[in-house]
Amino acid sequence: MSVGLEHYLILSAVLFSIGLYGALAKRNAVVILMCIEIMLNAVNIALVAFSRYVVPVLLTGQIFAIFVMVVAAAEAAVGIAIIIAIYRSRESVDVEKFDLMKW
Amino acid sequence: MFDIVFWILAAVTVGAALAVVFLRDVFRAALCLVFLFFTIAGIYITLHADFLAVVQVLIYVGAISILIIVAIMLTREVWRGSPSGRLRIPALVVGLLLLGMLMFTAMSTKWHISDVPPQEPTTTAIGAGLFGDGGFLLPVEIAAVLLLAAVLGAIVLIREK
């Protein structure tokens, strides 16, 4: 069986699940941000695979992937700024100690 | 040939992702993340998305990885490693459930595979799709505003009070 759309979708699903596990289970905020980047990349693989195999003429999937990259760049910049701002006041990047907004 | 390239890239990508999640050393995890971004650029090349592969290397390998490594160095928590929290087992269950659901859906759906050969090079087609008639010109402008807002937000957040 030659490589087709399903293989790319399963690769994307595996990457997304690994990223989801890391984002939920890890305590270091920077590692959580890294896992979110893995999840966004997995989504991009699925989009580009759909674009290649389902609508190869329109390329809409690749255009969507570019927008996902823009949002990922903005998210990384703001996320890291938030982490560093919290680190300044709390001296930690452990998310289990981030309880400023708990009542 | 193409199949072999795909399987090697897929195996290396999954291995790098597992290394990002399970390595104790945060800095090594970040280096594995950079490697993962590179292999995903290779996967884009197997999908005939040449422009996206270059953009992947420029934005992810060039910019976002630098940002993450700088964040690791600024927070000085490398010695503490990346331990798992209390939600480890529920997170594993949720991840495996989602993986099973996604794999079942991907396998059982009848996709309408097109017979048209993929376009090459894609740069012209993507440019026409973004800026041409009936394209995505308004989203492009909104993306520009979003990036400006993100830059301003990052500056405001990180400024010394």
PDB file of C-alpha atoms in Angstrom, chain A residues 1-28 30-31 33-35 37-38 40-45 48-50 52-85 87-88 91-94 96-97 102, chain B residues 2-3 6-7 10 13-14 17-18 20-23 26 29-30 33 36-37 40 43-44 46-49 51-52 55-56 59-60 64 67-68 71-72 74-77 80-88 91-92 94-95 98-99 102-103 106-107 109 111-114 116-119 122 125-126 129-130 136 139-140 143 146-147 150 153-154 157-160:
ATOM      1  CA  MET A   1       0.000   0.000   0.000  1.00  0.00           C
ATOM      2  CA  SER A   2       1.569   3.250  -1.109  1.00  0.00           C
ATOM      3  CA  VAL A   3       1.533   6.348   1.067  1.00  0.00           C
ATOM      4  CA  GLY A   4      -1.738   8.283   0.814  1.00  0.00           C
ATOM      5  CA  LEU A   5      -3.890  10.808   2.606  1.00  0.00           C
ATOM      6  CA  GLU A   6      -4.610   8.462   5.531  1.00  0.00           C
ATOM      7  CA  HIS A   7      -0.938   8.108   6.381  1.00  0.00           C
ATOM      8  CA  TYR A   8      -0.481  11.858   6.661  1.00  0.00           C
ATOM      9  CA  LEU A   9      -3.674  12.189   8.710  1.00  0.00           C
ATOM     10  CA  ILE A  10      -2.504   9.482  11.119  1.00  0.00           C
ATOM     11  CA  LEU A  11       0.925  11.100  11.433  1.00  0.00           C
ATOM     12  CA  SER A  12      -0.862  14.381  12.173  1.00  0.00           C
ATOM     13  CA  ALA A  13      -3.103  12.687  14.754  1.00  0.00           C
ATOM     14  CA  VAL A  14      -0.127  11.081  16.493  1.00  0.00           C
ATOM     15  CA  LEU A  15       1.737  14.405  16.691  1.00  0.00           C
ATOM     16  CA  PHE A  16      -1.382  16.207  17.935  1.00  0.00           C
ATOM     17  CA  SER A  17      -1.956  13.630  20.672  1.00  0.00           C
ATOM     18  CA  ILE A  18       1.668  13.785  21.818  1.00  0.00           C
ATOM     19  CA  GLY A  19       1.408  17.573  21.957  1.00  0.00           C
ATOM     20  CA  LEU A  20      -1.896  17.411  23.835  1.00  0.00           C
ATOM     21  CA  TYR A  21      -0.449  14.997  26.399  1.00  0.00           C
ATOM     22  CA  GLY A  22       2.535  17.278  26.931  1.00  0.00           C
ATOM     23  CA  ALA A  23       0.417  20.432  27.178  1.00  0.00           C
ATOM     24  CA  LEU A  24      -1.823  18.824  29.815  1.00  0.00           C
ATOM     25  CA  ALA A  25       0.778  16.923  31.828  1.00  0.00           C
ATOM     26  CA  LYS A  26       3.853  19.152  31.978  1.00  0.00           C
ATOM     27  CA  ARG A  27       4.541  21.686  34.713  1.00  0.00           C
ATOM     28  CA  ASN A  28       7.139  23.885  33.041  1.00  0.00           C
ATOM     29  CA  VAL A  30       7.911  26.899  28.425  1.00  0.00           C
ATOM     30  CA  VAL A  31       7.550  23.154  27.732  1.00  0.00           C
ATOM     31  CA  LEU A  33       4.311  26.337  24.933  1.00  0.00           C
ATOM     32  CA  MET A  34       6.585  23.960  22.981  1.00  0.00           C
ATOM     33  CA  CYS A  35       3.884  21.270  23.065  1.00  0.00           C
ATOM     34  CA  GLU A  37       3.696  24.463  18.837  1.00  0.00           C
ATOM     35  CA  ILE A  38       3.783  20.686  18.132  1.00  0.00           C
ATOM     36  CA  LEU A  40      -0.176  23.591  15.624  1.00  0.00           C
ATOM     37  CA  ASN A  41       2.360  21.874  13.354  1.00  0.00           C
ATOM     38  CA  ALA A  42       0.290  18.690  13.404  1.00  0.00           C
ATOM     39  CA  VAL A  43      -2.754  20.658  12.273  1.00  0.00           C
ATOM     40  CA  ASN A  44      -0.673  22.205   9.494  1.00  0.00           C
ATOM     41  CA  ILE A  45       0.360  18.753   8.249  1.00  0.00           C
ATOM     42  CA  VAL A  48      -1.422  20.550   3.648  1.00  0.00           C
ATOM     43  CA  ALA A  49      -2.238  16.853   3.153  1.00  0.00           C
ATOM     44  CA  PHE A  50      -5.881  17.702   2.429  1.00  0.00           C
ATOM     45  CA  ARG A  52      -2.445  17.935  -1.767  1.00  0.00           C
ATOM     46  CA  TYR A  53      -4.857  15.002  -2.037  1.00  0.00           C
ATOM     47  CA  VAL A  54      -8.381  16.489  -2.093  1.00  0.00           C
ATOM     48  CA  VAL A  55      -8.136  19.916  -3.789  1.00  0.00           C
ATOM     49  CA  PRO A  56      -4.706  20.041  -5.478  1.00  0.00           C
ATOM     50  CA  VAL A  57      -5.739  22.908  -7.796  1.00  0.00           C
ATOM     51  CA  LEU A  58      -7.138  25.378  -5.252  1.00  0.00           C
ATOM     52  CA  LEU A  59      -4.314  25.162  -2.643  1.00  0.00           C
ATOM     53  CA  THR A  60      -6.712  26.476   0.015  1.00  0.00           C
ATOM     54  CA  GLY A  61      -5.185  24.167   2.625  1.00  0.00           C
ATOM     55  CA  GLN A  62      -1.743  25.657   2.128  1.00  0.00           C
ATOM     56  CA  ILE A  63      -3.146  29.195   2.436  1.00  0.00           C
ATOM     57  CA  PHE A  64      -4.861  28.189   5.689  1.00  0.00           C
ATOM     58  CA  ALA A  65      -1.559  26.724   6.886  1.00  0.00           C
ATOM     59  CA  ILE A  66       0.095  30.117   6.302  1.00  0.00           C
ATOM     60  CA  PHE A  67      -2.548  31.795   8.492  1.00  0.00           C
ATOM     61  CA  VAL A  68      -2.009  29.140  11.171  1.00  0.00           C
ATOM     62  CA  MET A  69       1.711  29.999  11.094  1.00  0.00           C
ATOM     63  CA  VAL A  70       0.933  33.718  11.517  1.00  0.00           C
ATOM     64  CA  VAL A  71      -1.251  33.004  14.545  1.00  0.00           C
ATOM     65  CA  ALA A  72       1.380  30.607  15.931  1.00  0.00           C
ATOM     66  CA  ALA A  73       4.059  33.295  15.685  1.00  0.00           C
ATOM     67  CA  ALA A  74       1.824  35.830  17.465  1.00  0.00           C
ATOM     68  CA  GLU A  75       0.940  33.237  20.103  1.00  0.00           C
ATOM     69  CA  ALA A  76       4.581  32.367  20.744  1.00  0.00           C
ATOM     70  CA  ALA A  77       5.573  36.036  21.144  1.00  0.00           C
ATOM     71  CA  VAL A  78       2.739  36.909  23.539  1.00  0.00           C
ATOM     72  CA  GLY A  79       2.964  33.580  25.405  1.00  0.00           C
ATOM     73  CA  ILE A  80       6.664  33.928  26.106  1.00  0.00           C
ATOM     74  CA  ALA A  81       6.171  37.562  27.153  1.00  0.00           C
ATOM     75  CA  ILE A  82       3.501  36.425  29.650  1.00  0.00           C
ATOM     76  CA  ILE A  83       5.741  33.631  30.973  1.00  0.00           C
ATOM     77  CA  ILE A  84       8.678  36.006  31.492  1.00  0.00           C
ATOM     78  CA  ALA A  85       6.416  38.603  33.146  1.00  0.00           C
ATOM     79  CA  TYR A  87       8.626  34.662  36.169  1.00  0.00           C
ATOM     80  CA  ARG A  88       9.671  38.161  37.219  1.00  0.00           C
ATOM     81  CA  GLU A  91      10.522  33.540  40.376  1.00  0.00           C
ATOM     82  CA  SER A  92       9.090  30.349  38.844  1.00  0.00           C
ATOM     83  CA  VAL A  93       7.683  28.929  35.604  1.00  0.00           C
ATOM     84  CA  ASP A  94       5.875  26.047  37.351  1.00  0.00           C
ATOM     85  CA  GLU A  96       1.047  24.612  39.474  1.00  0.00           C
ATOM     86  CA  LYS A  97       2.304  27.705  41.317  1.00  0.00           C
ATOM     87  CA  LYS A 102      -7.667  31.627  41.902  1.00  0.00           C
TER      88      LYS A 102
ATOM     89  CA  PHE B   2       8.844   8.443  -2.083  1.00  0.00           C
ATOM     90  CA  ASP B   3       7.339   5.954   0.399  1.00  0.00           C
ATOM     91  CA  PHE B   6       7.860   9.451   4.021  1.00  0.00           C
ATOM     92  CA  TRP B   7       8.335   6.586   6.485  1.00  0.00           C
ATOM     93  CA  ALA B  10       7.397  10.205   9.893  1.00  0.00           C
ATOM     94  CA  THR B  13       9.157  13.319  13.511  1.00  0.00           C
ATOM     95  CA  VAL B  14       7.272  11.151  15.995  1.00  0.00           C
ATOM     96  CA  ALA B  17       7.960  14.839  19.381  1.00  0.00           C
ATOM     97  CA  LEU B  18       8.227  12.086  22.015  1.00  0.00           C
ATOM     98  CA  VAL B  20      10.229  16.939  23.418  1.00  0.00           C
ATOM     99  CA  VAL B  21       7.599  15.569  25.804  1.00  0.00           C
ATOM    100  CA  PHE B  22       9.662  13.016  27.718  1.00  0.00           C
ATOM    101  CA  LEU B  23      13.206  14.446  27.951  1.00  0.00           C
ATOM    102  CA  VAL B  26      14.381  21.462  28.920  1.00  0.00           C
ATOM    103  CA  ALA B  29      13.783  19.220  24.508  1.00  0.00           C
ATOM    104  CA  ALA B  30      13.980  22.609  22.762  1.00  0.00           C
ATOM    105  CA  LEU B  33      11.715  20.746  18.856  1.00  0.00           C
ATOM    106  CA  LEU B  36      11.024  18.398  14.639  1.00  0.00           C
ATOM    107  CA  PHE B  37      10.381  21.667  12.769  1.00  0.00           C
ATOM    108  CA  ILE B  40       8.088  18.777   9.219  1.00  0.00           C
ATOM    109  CA  ILE B  43       7.151  16.338   5.135  1.00  0.00           C
ATOM    110  CA  TYR B  44       5.845  19.468   3.370  1.00  0.00           C
ATOM    111  CA  THR B  46       6.897  15.193   0.192  1.00  0.00           C
ATOM    112  CA  LEU B  47       3.462  16.863  -0.088  1.00  0.00           C
ATOM    113  CA  HIS B  48       4.705  19.096  -2.962  1.00  0.00           C
ATOM    114  CA  ALA B  49       4.328  22.242  -0.811  1.00  0.00           C
ATOM    115  CA  PHE B  51       6.767  27.394  -0.528  1.00  0.00           C
ATOM    116  CA  LEU B  52       5.409  26.189   2.816  1.00  0.00           C
ATOM    117  CA  VAL B  55       8.318  29.305   5.213  1.00  0.00           C
ATOM    118  CA  GLN B  56       8.443  26.550   7.845  1.00  0.00           C
ATOM    119  CA  ILE B  59       9.511  31.097  10.686  1.00  0.00           C
ATOM    120  CA  TYR B  60       9.719  28.032  12.919  1.00  0.00           C
ATOM    121  CA  ILE B  64      10.105  30.662  16.991  1.00  0.00           C
ATOM    122  CA  LEU B  67      12.301  32.767  20.923  1.00  0.00           C
ATOM    123  CA  ILE B  68      11.780  29.532  22.891  1.00  0.00           C
ATOM    124  CA  ALA B  71      12.772  32.088  27.026  1.00  0.00           C
ATOM    125  CA  ILE B  72      14.436  28.991  28.525  1.00  0.00           C
ATOM    126  CA  LEU B  74      15.782  33.967  30.663  1.00  0.00           C
ATOM    127  CA  THR B  75      13.746  31.885  33.080  1.00  0.00           C
ATOM    128  CA  ARG B  76      16.779  30.048  34.522  1.00  0.00           C
ATOM    129  CA  GLU B  77      14.804  26.932  35.349  1.00  0.00           C
ATOM    130  CA  ARG B  80      14.650  21.918  37.488  1.00  0.00           C
ATOM    131  CA  GLY B  81      13.940  19.915  34.320  1.00  0.00           C
ATOM    132  CA  SER B  82      10.448  19.380  32.982  1.00  0.00           C
ATOM    133  CA  PRO B  83       8.591  17.261  35.538  1.00  0.00           C
ATOM    134  CA  SER B  84       5.078  15.971  35.013  1.00  0.00           C
ATOM    135  CA  GLY B  85       2.251  17.410  37.066  1.00  0.00           C
ATOM    136  CA  ARG B  86      -0.594  15.775  38.936  1.00  0.00           C
ATOM    137  CA  LEU B  87      -2.626  15.418  35.718  1.00  0.00           C
ATOM    138  CA  ARG B  88      -0.203  12.918  34.167  1.00  0.00           C
ATOM    139  CA  ALA B  91      -3.645  13.538  30.294  1.00  0.00           C
ATOM    140  CA  LEU B  92      -2.354  10.176  29.017  1.00  0.00           C
ATOM    141  CA  VAL B  94      -7.235  11.908  27.097  1.00  0.00           C
ATOM    142  CA  GLY B  95      -4.359  11.828  24.591  1.00  0.00           C
ATOM    143  CA  LEU B  98      -8.207  11.430  21.105  1.00  0.00           C
ATOM    144  CA  LEU B  99      -5.595   9.500  19.116  1.00  0.00           C
ATOM    145  CA  LEU B 102      -8.805  10.601  15.145  1.00  0.00           C
ATOM    146  CA  MET B 103      -7.263   7.416  13.709  1.00  0.00           C
ATOM    147  CA  ALA B 106      -9.224   9.040   9.292  1.00  0.00           C
ATOM    148  CA  MET B 107      -9.358   5.337   8.415  1.00  0.00           C
ATOM    149  CA  THR B 109     -13.996   8.035   6.126  1.00  0.00           C
ATOM    150  CA  TRP B 111     -12.051  10.617   1.182  1.00  0.00           C
ATOM    151  CA  HIS B 112     -12.566  11.981  -2.331  1.00  0.00           C
ATOM    152  CA  ILE B 113      -9.007  11.699  -3.575  1.00  0.00           C
ATOM    153  CA  SER B 114      -8.422  13.885  -6.622  1.00  0.00           C
ATOM    154  CA  VAL B 116      -5.144  15.877 -10.654  1.00  0.00           C
ATOM    155  CA  PRO B 117      -1.340  15.981 -10.338  1.00  0.00           C
ATOM    156  CA  PRO B 118      -0.099  18.525  -7.773  1.00  0.00           C
ATOM    157  CA  GLN B 119       0.992  21.965  -8.931  1.00  0.00           C
ATOM    158  CA  THR B 122       3.161  26.564  -5.724  1.00  0.00           C
ATOM    159  CA  ALA B 125      -0.723  29.852  -7.071  1.00  0.00           C
ATOM    160  CA  ILE B 126      -0.525  30.753  -3.368  1.00  0.00           C
ATOM    161  CA  GLY B 129      -5.019  32.708  -3.944  1.00  0.00           C
ATOM    162  CA  LEU B 130      -4.038  35.205  -1.260  1.00  0.00           C
ATOM    163  CA  PHE B 136      -8.006  36.140   1.112  1.00  0.00           C
ATOM    164  CA  PRO B 139      -7.674  37.968   6.222  1.00  0.00           C
ATOM    165  CA  VAL B 140      -4.157  39.009   5.154  1.00  0.00           C
ATOM    166  CA  ALA B 143      -3.232  38.984  10.081  1.00  0.00           C
ATOM    167  CA  LEU B 146      -2.873  40.700  14.640  1.00  0.00           C
ATOM    168  CA  LEU B 147       0.922  40.613  14.325  1.00  0.00           C
ATOM    169  CA  ALA B 150       1.029  40.779  19.292  1.00  0.00           C
ATOM    170  CA  GLY B 153       1.302  43.298  23.581  1.00  0.00           C
ATOM    171  CA  ALA B 154       4.627  41.528  24.067  1.00  0.00           C
ATOM    172  CA  LEU B 157       3.865  42.791  29.010  1.00  0.00           C
ATOM    173  CA  ILE B 158       7.624  42.533  29.271  1.00  0.00           C
ATOM    174  CA  ARG B 159       8.381  46.193  30.100  1.00  0.00           C
ATOM    175  CA  GLU B 160       9.921  46.931  33.494  1.00  0.00           C
TER     176      GLU B 160
END
